[in-house]
Each structure stands twice: as structure tokens, then as C-alpha cells.
Amino acid sequence: MSEEQDMITDIEVPINLKYNFTAGAAATRFLTQVKKGVLTGQRCPECAQVYIPPRGSCPACGCATEEEVELADKATVQSFTIVSIPIPNNPIQPPYIIANLVADGANISFLHLISECVNEDVHIGQRVQAEWKPEEEWTHAMDNIRYFKPIDEPTVPVDMIGKLPVTGLEG
Amino acid sequence: MTDIAIVAYQQSDCVSDAGATNEVELIMPVLQRTFAQAGLTNAQDVDFVCSGSCDYQQGAAFAFVLGVDALGAVPPIKESHVEMDAAWALYESILKIRMGHAESALVYGFGKSSPGELPIVLSQQLDPYYLAPLWVDTISLAAMQARMMLDQGLITERDMAEVVARSRRNAKSNPHAQVNGDVSADDVLAEETYVSPLRRSDCCPVSDGACAIVIATVEKAKEWGKPYAVIKGMDHRIESHNMGMRDITDSQSTRLAAAAVGVNDGRVDVAELYAPFSHQELILSKALGLGEETSINPSGGVLAGNLLMASGLARVGEVFNRIVAGEAERGIAHATSGPCLQHNMITVVEKA
Ligand SMILES: [Zn+2]
């Protein structure tokens, strides 16, 4: 037999595939509005829940959501994490807060950052509002909002989170 | 064994580019029509749901999970997924029913093939150590298979062209087909070669779309009072990943699966074969022992439109359609996966 060879224990096989990604009809309408500085959801014709960002369907009922609903840029903290560990290639320096926020008028949360706050004071039910970038920087992206920052409104009781009207806590 | 009834089948049109439409938006109208056909409201009315799709087509991880948004999943439904053609989701659903864990099931498949470079995307189905790193695309592998068949005198280019001509002609009566028309074998032979010896029309088109089926125990189907056909058997076999380890001019796995379900124990009125390339239909017909009495791919088959990850299930649906329409009494549906007919499944469907 041949001379002894080193055992090969792994190989590197990089995969590079190109895709022409499209957001989908519902998400396209949402992103078009975000470019104008407006947050929009879609309402389910059966259960009346409002979804943001909308995907064209109510996942609970399995029916198409067509009705567009303009939402407030005020929101309530549903849950949050204080991130202390840097993530490779992420430009945001820790510690920072990533949160599930429910916009007024919507029933489901989206992910965004909370800033201009004392991290240790952030809490579930806290009221926050969008801090938008200057209008000339708006694109088809949720980072037209730099982050959400706390506002001086009373904490929303847990069982009311996701149930506020578009007019907010007092509305 | 418990026979399983097919009570509904619907599909979307095969389109070359669904554009901005996302997966949920592709699936939802098909599901609505399927529920209506079966007399159901939504996925709450069946005991089990199983889908087939492949995240590689979209280039997004866990893309299949988003398909569930089309179902109406609250209160929670029992749901599963195969990273394959939905024909295999049908197989899983049948097992679920036969084990007594469900009496009815919704099976659906969907795919947007248009966003990526599909032949290259599919090259990653090959074994990851020796073949996939070479980036051999699916069309080149099929061309090699066709070349071997031609060189061995098993088929002629005219045989292949005649498959294309018949497919196009049959597809004229299929409202969902992507390509159809009166094309003669001579017209096909006059085309220049694309990846020699394949011409473009020897290759199935790239399609976006979805399809869905509802199955149930025969007792349940009778209760629903809808016309149904019966699945008498289903078998699938797989051959080696390694292209050099099998005879790609033949399909052993199809032959084994066909024997296991008794394809030739009765007359086969209709056969819907998942042959993405014209010469593969010839391999499959031979492996299945199909004769003159069988109408092959009356829908036009996947040469007329290939809803990748839904096309195998669509073959079952096409046979079901013909049986409930009274055009056939017994048919077989074939599904394939992998390069050069690597993995094959045969379903026998009969009149109730
Ligand atoms: Zn709903």
C-alpha cells in the first residue's frame, strides 16, 4: 500500500447563489408607505386584528388582509432584551436594547431598537415613540426610524398591550 | 390497508415569474378553491396539514414556515412539512391517516423558482463532498443522460421531439399550462441545441405557483358527499447520489416502486409522469412498462409547466381530475426528485 497520509477531516465548500428577491405584494405596499414616513398595517376582515408589517394574510384565520390601516408611530414595549455581547458585522455597539414593540392601532409587535433611555429603566408596557431620520434619508426600510425613545405616558397594563387604538393609551 | 380518498385538487397557473407575489399570496387563493371544492371552511376542518417546498428556491431560511400563514392556524392545527415535492407530503399524510392519527388531511406544495438561477440552485442537491462543489447544473446532467441514451441507440432525437410535440398539444386543453401549442417534431428538431443534445423545448420551463389536495378516509369522504377517487398504493425508491454508481439511461427505482404498487396488475388508462426533460419521459414509460392503452401526460406534464415542489403532487391531482371526470378508471402518478431521476415515487389512483 501507499505511504500513510494525513486524515482529511473537513473540506470547505463555499456556496454563492444569486437571487432576485421580491418583498411580496403586501410588504411592497408597507415599504412604499414607510418611505413616506408612515407606518401601515393590514386588518383581517374576520377577526379584525391588525398586522404590521403585513404579509397579505391573517395567520390566525388564513384569509387575505386587504384593508390598509394607518398606525401611529407611538408604541408599547411588549418585551425587550438588553444586548451586552457584540455581534460580528453589526455596527451597533453594545449595550443596546432590542424590543418587540406594538404600534398603537396594531395587534402584533415588530422588532426595533430603544434608545435615549436609561437601559435599566426600560420595562414592559413602557410607552415609546419613533425617532425618525431626516426626511431626505428615507428609503424603503424600517431603519427610516433610527430607534424608539421613551415618552412621558403611563405604563400600559400587560393585558392591554396590543389592544390600544391608533389614538393611543388615552384615546 | 385503508384506502385513502382524494376529494379535492386545485392548482394555480404555471407562470414564469410571479413577480412581487409572495408565497402566502400564491398559496392562499389555491387553498380557498380547494376548501370550497371539498366543502370545507379552512384548515381547521381537516385533522392534519402537510406541505412541500424548498427554501433553496427562495434563498431564505425557514421560508416554508411563512406558508403556514395561509392556513388559519388558530386554534393550533397539526402541521408538518417536507423539504421536497409535496408528493412526499402526501405520502406523509397518508401514513398519518393509516396510523389512525387523522381521518383527513390537506396537502399543499408551492414554489417560486424564478428568483434564483434554478439549474445552479438545483446543483446543490448533489452530494456535498464530490459533486455539488463542481457546480454541475441540472440541465447539463440531463444532457449527459440524453447523450448516453442516444449513443447507446436507446432513443433518437426524433423520439425526444415527439414527446415535446405531444406535450405541447396536450397542454392546449390545460388552462394552467405555461407553454402549449401545435408544434411538430420537425419544428422541434429544427430548433438549435441549447445544452447539446437538449433543445430548449426538451427542457421544462421554470415556473412559479402552488397546488393543493384534500385527502380523507373513504368513510370520511362519503360523509362529505363529494366525488372522490381512491389511492390504492404508493411507493418510493431512491438510487445513489453518485452519478457514476448507477445506470442513468434506466430508472431502477421507478421500476421497483412500480412493482411494489402493482402498476401492471390492471389497465393503466392514464399516467402523469414527472419528466422535466423529454428523454426522461421515455425512460419512465419504459421502466413503468406502459403500453399503447395508456394516455401519457394528457395535461402536457411538466414540459408544459413545472411548479417545482408542487409538480409531483400536481401529477396526482391531474390523475384524480380525470378519474372523477369519468375519463379514466385507473391511473398512475409519478413524482421525481434529484438529478437524472434519482428518487421516484409511484401512486396508483383508481375510480371509487
Ligand atoms: Zn383574522
Short mmCIF file of C-alpha atoms and ligand atoms in Angstrom, two decimals:
data_model
loop_
_atom_site.label_atom_id
_atom_site.label_comp_id
_atom_site.label_asym_id
_atom_site.label_seq_id
_atom_site.Cartn_x
_atom_site.Cartn_y
_atom_site.Cartn_z
CA MET A 1 0.00 0.00 0.00
CA SER A 2 0.95 3.62 -0.39
CA GLU A 3 2.61 5.65 2.30
CA GLU A 4 0.48 6.83 5.18
CA GLN A 5 -1.43 10.05 4.52
CA ASP A 6 -2.90 12.63 6.85
CA MET A 7 -6.55 12.09 7.52
CA ILE A 8 -8.79 14.70 5.89
CA THR A 9 -11.34 15.71 8.49
CA ASP A 10 -13.10 18.58 6.76
CA ILE A 11 -13.39 20.45 3.48
CA GLU A 12 -14.53 23.97 2.71
CA VAL A 13 -17.24 24.29 0.09
CA PRO A 14 -18.49 27.87 -0.08
CA ILE A 15 -21.88 28.30 -1.72
CA ASN A 16 -22.69 31.52 -3.55
CA LEU A 17 -26.13 31.73 -5.08
CA LYS A 18 -27.72 34.88 -6.50
CA TYR A 19 -31.39 35.66 -6.02
CA ASN A 20 -33.63 38.41 -7.23
CA PHE A 21 -35.58 38.90 -4.00
CA THR A 22 -39.03 40.46 -4.01
CA ALA A 23 -40.79 41.52 -0.84
CA GLY A 24 -44.29 40.38 -1.85
CA ALA A 25 -47.33 42.50 -2.69
CA ALA A 26 -48.34 43.26 0.91
CA ALA A 27 -44.81 44.04 2.08
CA THR A 28 -44.27 46.20 -1.00
CA ARG A 29 -47.25 48.37 -0.08
CA PHE A 30 -45.94 48.60 3.51
CA LEU A 31 -42.43 49.61 2.42
CA THR A 32 -43.83 52.19 -0.02
CA GLN A 33 -45.58 53.85 2.93
CA VAL A 34 -42.51 53.62 5.17
CA LYS A 35 -40.63 55.59 2.52
CA LYS A 36 -43.20 58.34 3.09
CA GLY A 37 -42.68 58.16 6.85
CA VAL A 38 -45.96 56.33 7.52
CA LEU A 39 -46.44 53.01 9.33
CA THR A 40 -49.29 50.94 7.87
CA GLY A 41 -50.80 47.64 8.88
CA GLN A 42 -53.50 45.47 7.34
CA ARG A 43 -56.72 44.47 9.08
CA CYS A 44 -58.18 40.94 8.95
CA PRO A 45 -61.77 41.02 7.64
CA GLU A 46 -62.74 38.20 10.01
CA CYS A 47 -61.05 38.73 13.39
CA ALA A 48 -60.24 42.47 12.88
CA GLN A 49 -56.64 42.06 14.10
CA VAL A 50 -54.18 44.50 12.52
CA TYR A 51 -50.82 43.17 11.38
CA ILE A 52 -47.60 45.13 10.89
CA PRO A 53 -45.60 44.53 8.82
CA PRO A 54 -48.44 42.96 6.83
CA ARG A 55 -47.86 39.79 4.83
CA GLY A 56 -51.15 39.70 2.98
CA SER A 57 -52.81 37.16 5.24
CA CYS A 58 -54.19 36.77 8.74
CA PRO A 59 -52.20 33.84 10.11
CA ALA A 60 -54.95 33.13 12.65
CA CYS A 61 -57.84 32.98 10.17
CA GLY A 62 -55.99 32.12 6.95
CA CYS A 63 -57.72 34.81 4.94
CA ALA A 64 -56.42 37.66 2.82
CA THR A 65 -55.93 41.02 4.52
CA GLU A 66 -56.70 43.83 2.09
CA GLU A 67 -57.72 46.80 4.22
CA GLU A 68 -54.81 49.15 4.87
CA VAL A 69 -54.69 50.82 8.26
CA GLU A 70 -52.51 53.80 9.10
CA LEU A 71 -50.89 53.37 12.51
CA ALA A 72 -49.35 55.78 14.99
CA ASP A 73 -45.59 55.99 15.41
CA LYS A 74 -46.16 55.62 19.15
CA ALA A 75 -45.79 52.11 20.51
CA THR A 76 -45.78 49.98 23.66
CA VAL A 77 -42.92 47.70 24.79
CA GLN A 78 -44.16 44.11 24.74
CA SER A 79 -40.79 42.55 25.57
CA PHE A 80 -37.14 43.55 25.30
CA THR A 81 -33.56 42.36 25.62
CA ILE A 82 -30.50 44.33 26.71
CA VAL A 83 -27.77 43.11 24.37
CA SER A 84 -24.33 43.16 26.00
CA ILE A 85 -22.36 41.00 23.58
CA PRO A 86 -21.13 42.45 20.27
CA ILE A 87 -22.37 40.65 17.16
CA PRO A 88 -19.85 40.39 14.28
CA ASN A 89 -20.56 42.89 11.48
CA ASN A 90 -23.29 44.60 13.50
CA PRO A 91 -22.49 48.34 13.58
CA ILE A 92 -24.49 48.89 16.77
CA GLN A 93 -22.25 48.90 19.83
CA PRO A 94 -23.49 47.16 22.98
CA PRO A 95 -25.07 47.59 25.38
CA TYR A 96 -28.24 48.35 23.41
CA ILE A 97 -31.88 47.39 23.64
CA ILE A 98 -33.83 45.42 21.07
CA ALA A 99 -37.53 45.21 21.72
CA ASN A 100 -40.83 43.82 20.48
CA LEU A 101 -42.95 46.94 20.07
CA VAL A 102 -46.67 47.13 19.35
CA ALA A 103 -47.61 50.28 17.44
CA ASP A 104 -50.83 51.99 18.53
CA GLY A 105 -53.62 50.61 16.37
CA ALA A 106 -51.82 47.27 15.74
CA ASN A 107 -52.23 43.91 17.46
CA ILE A 108 -48.85 42.39 16.74
CA SER A 109 -45.33 43.51 17.51
CA PHE A 110 -42.34 44.28 15.32
CA LEU A 111 -38.69 44.36 16.31
CA HIS A 112 -36.89 47.66 16.75
CA LEU A 113 -34.33 49.43 18.92
CA ILE A 114 -34.94 51.53 22.00
CA SER A 115 -32.53 54.34 22.73
CA GLU A 116 -32.24 57.74 24.50
CA CYS A 117 -33.14 55.88 27.67
CA VAL A 118 -31.65 54.50 30.86
CA ASN A 119 -31.37 50.84 29.85
CA GLU A 120 -32.09 49.61 33.37
CA ASP A 121 -35.34 51.59 33.48
CA VAL A 122 -36.87 50.11 30.30
CA HIS A 123 -39.87 47.96 31.20
CA ILE A 124 -42.76 46.03 29.69
CA GLY A 125 -45.71 48.30 28.99
CA GLN A 126 -43.45 51.35 28.57
CA ARG A 127 -44.59 53.96 26.05
CA VAL A 128 -42.17 54.87 23.26
CA GLN A 129 -42.20 56.92 20.07
CA ALA A 130 -40.30 56.71 16.80
CA GLU A 131 -37.23 58.89 16.29
CA TRP A 132 -37.20 59.31 12.51
CA LYS A 133 -34.17 60.04 10.38
CA PRO A 134 -34.28 63.32 8.41
CA GLU A 135 -36.86 63.03 5.64
CA GLU A 136 -34.27 63.24 2.84
CA GLU A 137 -32.71 59.97 4.11
CA TRP A 138 -35.93 57.95 3.97
CA THR A 139 -35.81 54.75 1.87
CA HIS A 140 -37.89 51.57 1.63
CA ALA A 141 -36.70 50.38 5.05
CA MET A 142 -37.70 50.28 8.68
CA ASP A 143 -34.44 51.98 9.64
CA ASN A 144 -36.00 55.23 8.45
CA ILE A 145 -36.75 55.07 12.17
CA ARG A 146 -33.41 55.29 13.98
CA TYR A 147 -34.92 53.90 17.17
CA PHE A 148 -37.82 54.40 19.55
CA LYS A 149 -37.38 56.55 22.66
CA PRO A 150 -39.40 56.65 25.87
CA ILE A 151 -42.20 59.22 26.16
CA ASP A 152 -43.85 60.54 29.28
CA GLU A 153 -47.03 58.47 29.33
CA PRO A 154 -48.22 55.98 31.96
CA THR A 155 -47.21 52.32 31.65
CA VAL A 156 -49.75 50.19 29.75
CA PRO A 157 -51.13 47.27 31.82
CA VAL A 158 -49.92 43.94 30.44
CA ASP A 159 -53.40 42.78 29.39
CA MET A 160 -53.86 45.98 27.36
CA ILE A 161 -50.65 45.61 25.32
CA GLY A 162 -51.57 45.01 21.68
CA LYS A 163 -55.08 46.37 22.23
CA LEU A 164 -54.59 50.13 22.12
CA PRO A 165 -56.42 52.13 19.45
CA VAL A 166 -54.48 54.24 16.99
CA THR A 167 -55.21 57.23 19.23
CA GLY A 168 -53.06 55.66 21.97
CA LEU A 169 -53.44 54.94 25.66
CA GLU A 170 -55.81 57.79 26.45
CA GLY A 171 -57.71 57.50 23.18
CA MET B 1 -54.74 -1.41 4.20
CA THR B 2 -57.10 1.54 4.48
CA ASP B 3 -57.79 3.08 1.10
CA ILE B 4 -57.42 6.84 1.05
CA ALA B 5 -59.81 9.06 -0.89
CA ILE B 6 -58.80 12.19 -2.79
CA VAL B 7 -61.69 14.64 -2.61
CA ALA B 8 -60.28 17.89 -3.96
CA TYR B 9 -57.46 19.22 -6.12
CA GLN B 10 -56.65 22.75 -7.25
CA GLN B 11 -53.62 24.43 -8.72
CA SER B 12 -52.52 27.88 -9.74
CA ASP B 13 -51.49 28.75 -13.26
CA CYS B 14 -47.86 27.93 -14.03
CA VAL B 15 -46.24 31.31 -14.59
CA SER B 16 -42.66 32.10 -15.50
CA ASP B 17 -42.43 34.88 -12.93
CA ALA B 18 -44.98 35.53 -10.19
CA GLY B 19 -43.33 38.91 -9.71
CA ALA B 20 -43.88 40.58 -6.38
CA THR B 21 -46.39 37.96 -5.21
CA ASN B 22 -45.02 36.24 -2.13
CA GLU B 23 -45.53 32.57 -1.19
CA VAL B 24 -48.55 33.19 1.02
CA GLU B 25 -50.18 35.21 -1.72
CA LEU B 26 -49.50 32.35 -4.15
CA ILE B 27 -50.94 29.68 -1.86
CA MET B 28 -53.99 31.39 -0.40
CA PRO B 29 -56.24 31.51 -3.48
CA VAL B 30 -55.38 27.87 -4.28
CA LEU B 31 -56.28 26.80 -0.73
CA GLN B 32 -59.55 28.77 -0.83
CA ARG B 33 -60.59 26.96 -4.02
CA THR B 34 -59.51 23.58 -2.59
CA PHE B 35 -61.55 24.08 0.59
CA ALA B 36 -64.55 25.16 -1.48
CA GLN B 37 -64.26 22.05 -3.66
CA ALA B 38 -64.12 19.78 -0.59
CA GLY B 39 -66.90 21.71 1.16
CA LEU B 40 -64.59 22.83 3.96
CA THR B 41 -64.05 26.26 5.53
CA ASN B 42 -60.34 26.21 6.28
CA ALA B 43 -57.53 24.06 7.68
CA GLN B 44 -59.44 23.72 10.97
CA ASP B 45 -61.75 21.30 9.15
CA VAL B 46 -59.03 18.70 8.48
CA ASP B 47 -57.03 16.70 11.04
CA PHE B 48 -53.58 17.19 9.53
CA VAL B 49 -51.78 19.57 7.18
CA CYS B 50 -48.54 18.86 5.35
CA SER B 51 -46.69 20.99 2.82
CA GLY B 52 -43.80 20.56 0.42
CA SER B 53 -41.40 23.31 -0.58
CA CYS B 54 -37.67 24.02 -0.71
CA ASP B 55 -36.01 27.02 0.92
CA TYR B 56 -33.21 26.95 -1.69
CA GLN B 57 -35.65 28.14 -4.34
CA GLN B 58 -36.31 31.35 -2.44
CA GLY B 59 -32.85 31.60 -0.93
CA ALA B 60 -34.29 32.24 2.52
CA ALA B 61 -34.04 30.12 5.65
CA PHE B 62 -37.28 28.69 7.09
CA ALA B 63 -39.26 30.16 4.19
CA PHE B 64 -41.66 27.23 4.45
CA VAL B 65 -42.85 28.40 7.87
CA LEU B 66 -44.32 31.53 6.27
CA GLY B 67 -46.60 29.34 4.14
CA VAL B 68 -48.50 28.43 7.29
CA ASP B 69 -49.87 31.99 7.38
CA ALA B 70 -52.21 30.94 4.58
CA LEU B 71 -53.90 28.21 6.64
CA GLY B 72 -55.84 29.74 9.53
CA ALA B 73 -53.79 28.01 12.19
CA VAL B 74 -55.59 29.29 15.33
CA PRO B 75 -56.56 27.33 17.40
CA PRO B 76 -53.33 25.40 16.69
CA ILE B 77 -53.51 22.84 13.92
CA LYS B 78 -51.39 19.70 13.47
CA GLU B 79 -48.94 20.60 10.73
CA SER B 80 -45.80 19.25 9.11
CA HIS B 81 -43.51 19.94 6.16
CA VAL B 82 -41.23 18.09 3.77
CA GLU B 83 -38.26 19.86 2.16
CA MET B 84 -39.27 18.10 -1.08
CA ASP B 85 -42.02 17.95 -3.61
CA ALA B 86 -45.45 17.90 -1.97
CA ALA B 87 -45.99 14.39 -3.38
CA TRP B 88 -43.87 13.36 -0.41
CA ALA B 89 -46.06 15.49 1.87
CA LEU B 90 -48.96 13.42 0.50
CA TYR B 91 -47.03 10.27 1.44
CA GLU B 92 -46.51 11.57 4.98
CA SER B 93 -50.21 12.45 5.24
CA ILE B 94 -51.25 9.00 4.09
CA LEU B 95 -49.02 7.44 6.75
CA LYS B 96 -50.64 9.73 9.33
CA ILE B 97 -54.10 8.56 8.31
CA ARG B 98 -53.11 4.90 8.09
CA MET B 99 -51.65 5.07 11.60
CA GLY B 100 -55.05 6.22 12.78
CA HIS B 101 -53.83 9.66 13.81
CA ALA B 102 -56.03 11.53 11.36
CA GLU B 103 -59.07 10.97 9.16
CA SER B 104 -58.41 13.81 6.76
CA ALA B 105 -55.54 15.95 5.57
CA LEU B 106 -54.71 18.98 3.47
CA VAL B 107 -51.56 18.66 1.39
CA TYR B 108 -50.09 21.58 -0.49
CA GLY B 109 -46.93 22.42 -2.38
CA PHE B 110 -45.54 25.73 -3.55
CA GLY B 111 -42.50 27.29 -5.03
CA LYS B 112 -41.17 30.42 -6.61
CA SER B 113 -38.39 29.15 -8.86
CA SER B 114 -37.94 32.45 -10.67
CA PRO B 115 -35.88 34.41 -8.08
CA GLY B 116 -32.71 32.28 -8.39
CA GLU B 117 -30.70 30.74 -11.20
CA LEU B 118 -32.60 27.46 -10.92
CA PRO B 119 -30.25 24.99 -12.66
CA ILE B 120 -27.41 26.24 -10.44
CA VAL B 121 -29.57 26.27 -7.32
CA LEU B 122 -30.51 22.66 -8.02
CA SER B 123 -26.85 21.69 -8.44
CA GLN B 124 -26.75 21.81 -4.64
CA GLN B 125 -29.00 18.72 -4.49
CA LEU B 126 -25.90 16.70 -5.36
CA ASP B 127 -23.70 15.09 -2.73
CA PRO B 128 -21.83 17.90 -0.97
CA TYR B 129 -18.36 16.32 -0.96
CA TYR B 130 -17.64 15.39 -4.56
CA LEU B 131 -20.35 16.66 -6.88
CA ALA B 132 -22.01 19.80 -5.56
CA PRO B 133 -18.67 21.68 -5.29
CA LEU B 134 -18.27 21.19 -9.05
CA TRP B 135 -21.48 23.19 -9.65
CA VAL B 136 -22.77 20.79 -12.28
CA ASP B 137 -26.16 22.21 -13.17
CA THR B 138 -29.28 20.09 -13.67
CA ILE B 139 -29.59 20.78 -17.39
CA SER B 140 -26.03 19.65 -18.07
CA LEU B 141 -26.59 16.44 -16.14
CA ALA B 142 -29.80 15.76 -18.06
CA ALA B 143 -27.98 16.48 -21.31
CA MET B 144 -25.33 13.93 -20.36
CA GLN B 145 -28.09 11.40 -19.67
CA ALA B 146 -29.74 12.09 -23.03
CA ARG B 147 -26.37 11.84 -24.80
CA MET B 148 -25.71 8.43 -23.27
CA MET B 149 -29.12 7.21 -24.39
CA LEU B 150 -28.60 8.49 -27.93
CA ASP B 151 -25.12 7.00 -28.14
CA GLN B 152 -26.42 3.62 -26.98
CA GLY B 153 -29.19 3.73 -29.57
CA LEU B 154 -31.91 3.56 -26.89
CA ILE B 155 -33.70 6.63 -28.29
CA THR B 156 -33.43 9.06 -31.18
CA GLU B 157 -33.64 12.85 -31.20
CA ARG B 158 -36.93 12.43 -33.07
CA ASP B 159 -38.31 10.32 -30.20
CA MET B 160 -37.50 13.19 -27.87
CA ALA B 161 -39.03 15.75 -30.23
CA GLU B 162 -42.21 13.70 -30.43
CA VAL B 163 -42.52 13.79 -26.64
CA VAL B 164 -42.27 17.59 -26.79
CA ALA B 165 -44.82 17.85 -29.62
CA ARG B 166 -47.36 15.68 -27.78
CA SER B 167 -46.81 17.57 -24.53
CA ARG B 168 -47.42 20.93 -26.20
CA ARG B 169 -50.50 19.61 -27.98
CA ASN B 170 -51.96 18.07 -24.80
CA ALA B 171 -51.26 21.26 -22.86
CA LYS B 172 -53.68 23.14 -25.14
CA SER B 173 -56.53 21.74 -23.06
CA ASN B 174 -54.80 22.58 -19.76
CA PRO B 175 -55.80 26.09 -18.65
CA HIS B 176 -52.88 26.23 -16.17
CA ALA B 177 -50.15 25.34 -18.67
CA GLN B 178 -47.31 27.77 -19.28
CA VAL B 179 -46.37 26.57 -22.78
CA ASN B 180 -48.63 24.88 -25.31
CA GLY B 181 -49.44 24.86 -28.98
CA ASP B 182 -49.25 22.95 -32.21
CA VAL B 183 -45.59 22.16 -32.61
CA SER B 184 -44.47 19.24 -34.76
CA ALA B 185 -41.49 17.00 -34.09
CA ASP B 186 -39.89 18.57 -37.18
CA ASP B 187 -40.35 22.03 -35.69
CA VAL B 188 -38.59 20.87 -32.52
CA LEU B 189 -35.75 19.25 -34.47
CA ALA B 190 -35.29 22.49 -36.40
CA GLU B 191 -34.51 24.32 -33.14
CA GLU B 192 -30.85 24.86 -32.37
CA THR B 193 -29.46 22.88 -29.47
CA TYR B 194 -29.29 24.56 -26.07
CA VAL B 195 -27.16 22.21 -23.97
CA SER B 196 -26.44 19.56 -26.57
CA PRO B 197 -28.22 17.31 -27.31
CA LEU B 198 -31.08 19.08 -25.50
CA ARG B 199 -33.02 21.80 -27.20
CA ARG B 200 -34.81 24.41 -25.10
CA SER B 201 -38.14 22.69 -25.62
CA ASP B 202 -36.69 19.37 -24.39
CA CYS B 203 -36.37 21.11 -21.00
CA CYS B 204 -39.26 22.03 -18.73
CA PRO B 205 -39.81 25.75 -18.19
CA VAL B 206 -39.07 27.48 -14.89
CA SER B 207 -42.41 28.11 -13.20
CA ASP B 208 -43.86 29.72 -10.09
CA GLY B 209 -47.05 28.53 -8.44
CA ALA B 210 -48.80 26.24 -5.98
CA CYS B 211 -51.23 23.35 -5.76
CA ALA B 212 -53.25 21.62 -3.04
CA ILE B 213 -55.09 18.39 -2.41
CA VAL B 214 -57.50 17.19 0.28
CA ILE B 215 -57.48 13.50 1.22
CA ALA B 216 -59.55 11.56 3.73
CA THR B 217 -60.53 8.06 4.74
CA VAL B 218 -63.15 6.64 2.39
CA GLU B 219 -65.69 6.78 5.25
CA LYS B 220 -65.00 10.48 5.76
CA ALA B 221 -65.21 11.19 2.02
CA LYS B 222 -68.62 9.51 1.90
CA GLU B 223 -69.70 11.64 4.85
CA TRP B 224 -68.61 14.79 2.99
CA GLY B 225 -70.60 13.59 -0.02
CA LYS B 226 -68.15 14.79 -2.63
CA PRO B 227 -66.94 12.83 -5.66
CA TYR B 228 -63.68 11.10 -4.87
CA ALA B 229 -61.01 8.79 -6.29
CA VAL B 230 -59.06 6.25 -4.27
CA ILE B 231 -55.33 5.95 -3.69
CA LYS B 232 -54.64 2.21 -3.92
CA GLY B 233 -50.92 2.32 -3.34
CA MET B 234 -47.84 4.47 -3.10
CA ASP B 235 -44.19 3.53 -3.09
CA HIS B 236 -40.93 5.39 -3.48
CA ARG B 237 -37.35 4.27 -4.03
CA ILE B 238 -34.10 6.12 -4.15
CA GLU B 239 -30.84 5.50 -6.02
CA SER B 240 -27.29 6.65 -5.34
CA HIS B 241 -26.30 10.30 -5.25
CA ASN B 242 -23.19 9.33 -7.12
CA MET B 243 -23.84 9.66 -10.85
CA GLY B 244 -21.17 7.08 -11.64
CA MET B 245 -22.75 4.43 -9.46
CA ARG B 246 -25.96 3.92 -11.40
CA ASP B 247 -27.17 3.40 -14.94
CA ILE B 248 -28.75 6.76 -15.69
CA THR B 249 -30.18 5.51 -19.01
CA ASP B 250 -32.65 3.46 -16.96
CA SER B 251 -34.70 4.03 -13.81
CA GLN B 252 -34.32 1.09 -11.47
CA SER B 253 -36.02 2.93 -8.63
CA THR B 254 -39.11 3.66 -10.74
CA ARG B 255 -39.27 0.00 -11.78
CA LEU B 256 -39.02 -1.16 -8.15
CA ALA B 257 -41.64 1.29 -6.94
CA ALA B 258 -43.98 0.33 -9.78
CA ALA B 259 -43.64 -3.37 -8.96
CA ALA B 260 -44.31 -2.68 -5.28
CA VAL B 261 -47.62 -0.93 -6.00
CA GLY B 262 -48.65 -3.32 -8.78
CA VAL B 263 -48.79 -0.81 -11.62
CA ASN B 264 -49.27 -3.57 -14.18
CA ASP B 265 -51.83 -5.55 -12.18
CA GLY B 266 -54.52 -3.72 -14.12
CA ARG B 267 -55.08 -1.49 -17.10
CA VAL B 268 -53.39 1.90 -16.81
CA ASP B 269 -55.69 4.42 -18.52
CA VAL B 270 -53.67 7.48 -17.68
CA ALA B 271 -50.14 8.16 -16.49
CA GLU B 272 -48.92 11.55 -15.34
CA LEU B 273 -45.13 11.36 -15.30
CA TYR B 274 -42.86 13.95 -13.73
CA ALA B 275 -40.30 14.14 -16.53
CA PRO B 276 -38.53 17.52 -16.53
CA PHE B 277 -36.75 16.58 -19.78
CA SER B 278 -38.26 14.89 -22.84
CA HIS B 279 -35.91 11.89 -22.83
CA GLN B 280 -36.78 11.23 -19.17
CA GLU B 281 -40.39 10.57 -20.15
CA LEU B 282 -39.08 7.80 -22.40
CA ILE B 283 -37.04 6.29 -19.55
CA LEU B 284 -40.03 6.40 -17.24
CA SER B 285 -42.54 4.94 -19.72
CA LYS B 286 -40.20 2.03 -20.30
CA ALA B 287 -39.49 1.46 -16.60
CA LEU B 288 -43.23 1.50 -15.91
CA GLY B 289 -43.97 -0.87 -18.78
CA LEU B 290 -46.59 1.48 -20.23
CA GLY B 291 -48.22 0.46 -23.49
CA GLU B 292 -50.44 1.95 -26.19
CA GLU B 293 -53.56 1.88 -24.00
CA THR B 294 -52.10 4.47 -21.62
CA SER B 295 -52.57 8.18 -22.18
CA ILE B 296 -49.27 9.69 -21.07
CA ASN B 297 -49.28 13.23 -19.64
CA PRO B 298 -52.66 14.33 -21.01
CA SER B 299 -52.10 17.59 -19.05
CA GLY B 300 -48.92 18.26 -21.00
CA GLY B 301 -46.85 17.21 -18.00
CA VAL B 302 -44.09 19.34 -16.55
CA LEU B 303 -42.71 20.16 -20.02
CA ALA B 304 -45.77 22.44 -20.17
CA GLY B 305 -45.12 23.99 -16.74
CA ASN B 306 -43.08 22.84 -13.77
CA LEU B 307 -44.31 24.01 -10.37
CA LEU B 308 -41.20 22.81 -8.62
CA MET B 309 -42.11 21.26 -5.22
CA ALA B 310 -45.75 21.14 -6.34
CA SER B 311 -45.40 19.31 -9.67
CA GLY B 312 -45.29 15.81 -8.14
CA LEU B 313 -48.47 16.48 -6.20
CA ALA B 314 -49.97 18.03 -9.33
CA ARG B 315 -49.43 14.73 -11.17
CA VAL B 316 -51.64 13.02 -8.57
CA GLY B 317 -54.15 15.84 -8.93
CA GLU B 318 -54.25 15.50 -12.72
CA VAL B 319 -54.98 11.77 -12.46
CA PHE B 320 -57.65 12.46 -9.83
CA ASN B 321 -59.27 15.04 -12.14
CA ARG B 322 -59.51 12.56 -14.99
CA ILE B 323 -60.92 9.81 -12.82
CA VAL B 324 -63.67 11.95 -11.24
CA ALA B 325 -64.46 13.35 -14.69
CA GLY B 326 -65.06 9.76 -15.86
CA GLU B 327 -62.29 9.94 -18.47
CA ALA B 328 -60.26 7.19 -16.79
CA GLU B 329 -60.79 4.40 -14.29
CA ARG B 330 -57.26 3.71 -13.20
CA GLY B 331 -54.15 5.85 -13.40
CA ILE B 332 -50.68 6.31 -12.05
CA ALA B 333 -48.92 9.44 -10.91
CA HIS B 334 -45.16 9.66 -10.81
CA ALA B 335 -43.01 12.13 -8.88
CA THR B 336 -39.28 12.57 -9.02
CA SER B 337 -36.58 14.32 -7.04
CA GLY B 338 -32.85 14.78 -7.52
CA PRO B 339 -30.77 14.83 -10.70
CA CYS B 340 -31.41 12.41 -13.57
CA LEU B 341 -34.45 10.76 -11.94
CA GLN B 342 -32.66 9.84 -8.74
CA HIS B 343 -35.63 9.40 -6.41
CA ASN B 344 -39.00 8.27 -7.71
CA MET B 345 -42.46 7.77 -6.27
CA ILE B 346 -45.40 5.99 -7.84
CA THR B 347 -49.03 6.45 -6.78
CA VAL B 348 -51.87 4.32 -8.11
CA VAL B 349 -55.23 6.10 -8.20
CA GLU B 350 -58.49 4.32 -9.03
CA LYS B 351 -62.15 5.06 -9.52
CA ALA B 352 -64.11 4.75 -6.25
ZN ZN C 1 -58.12 37.03 11.30
#
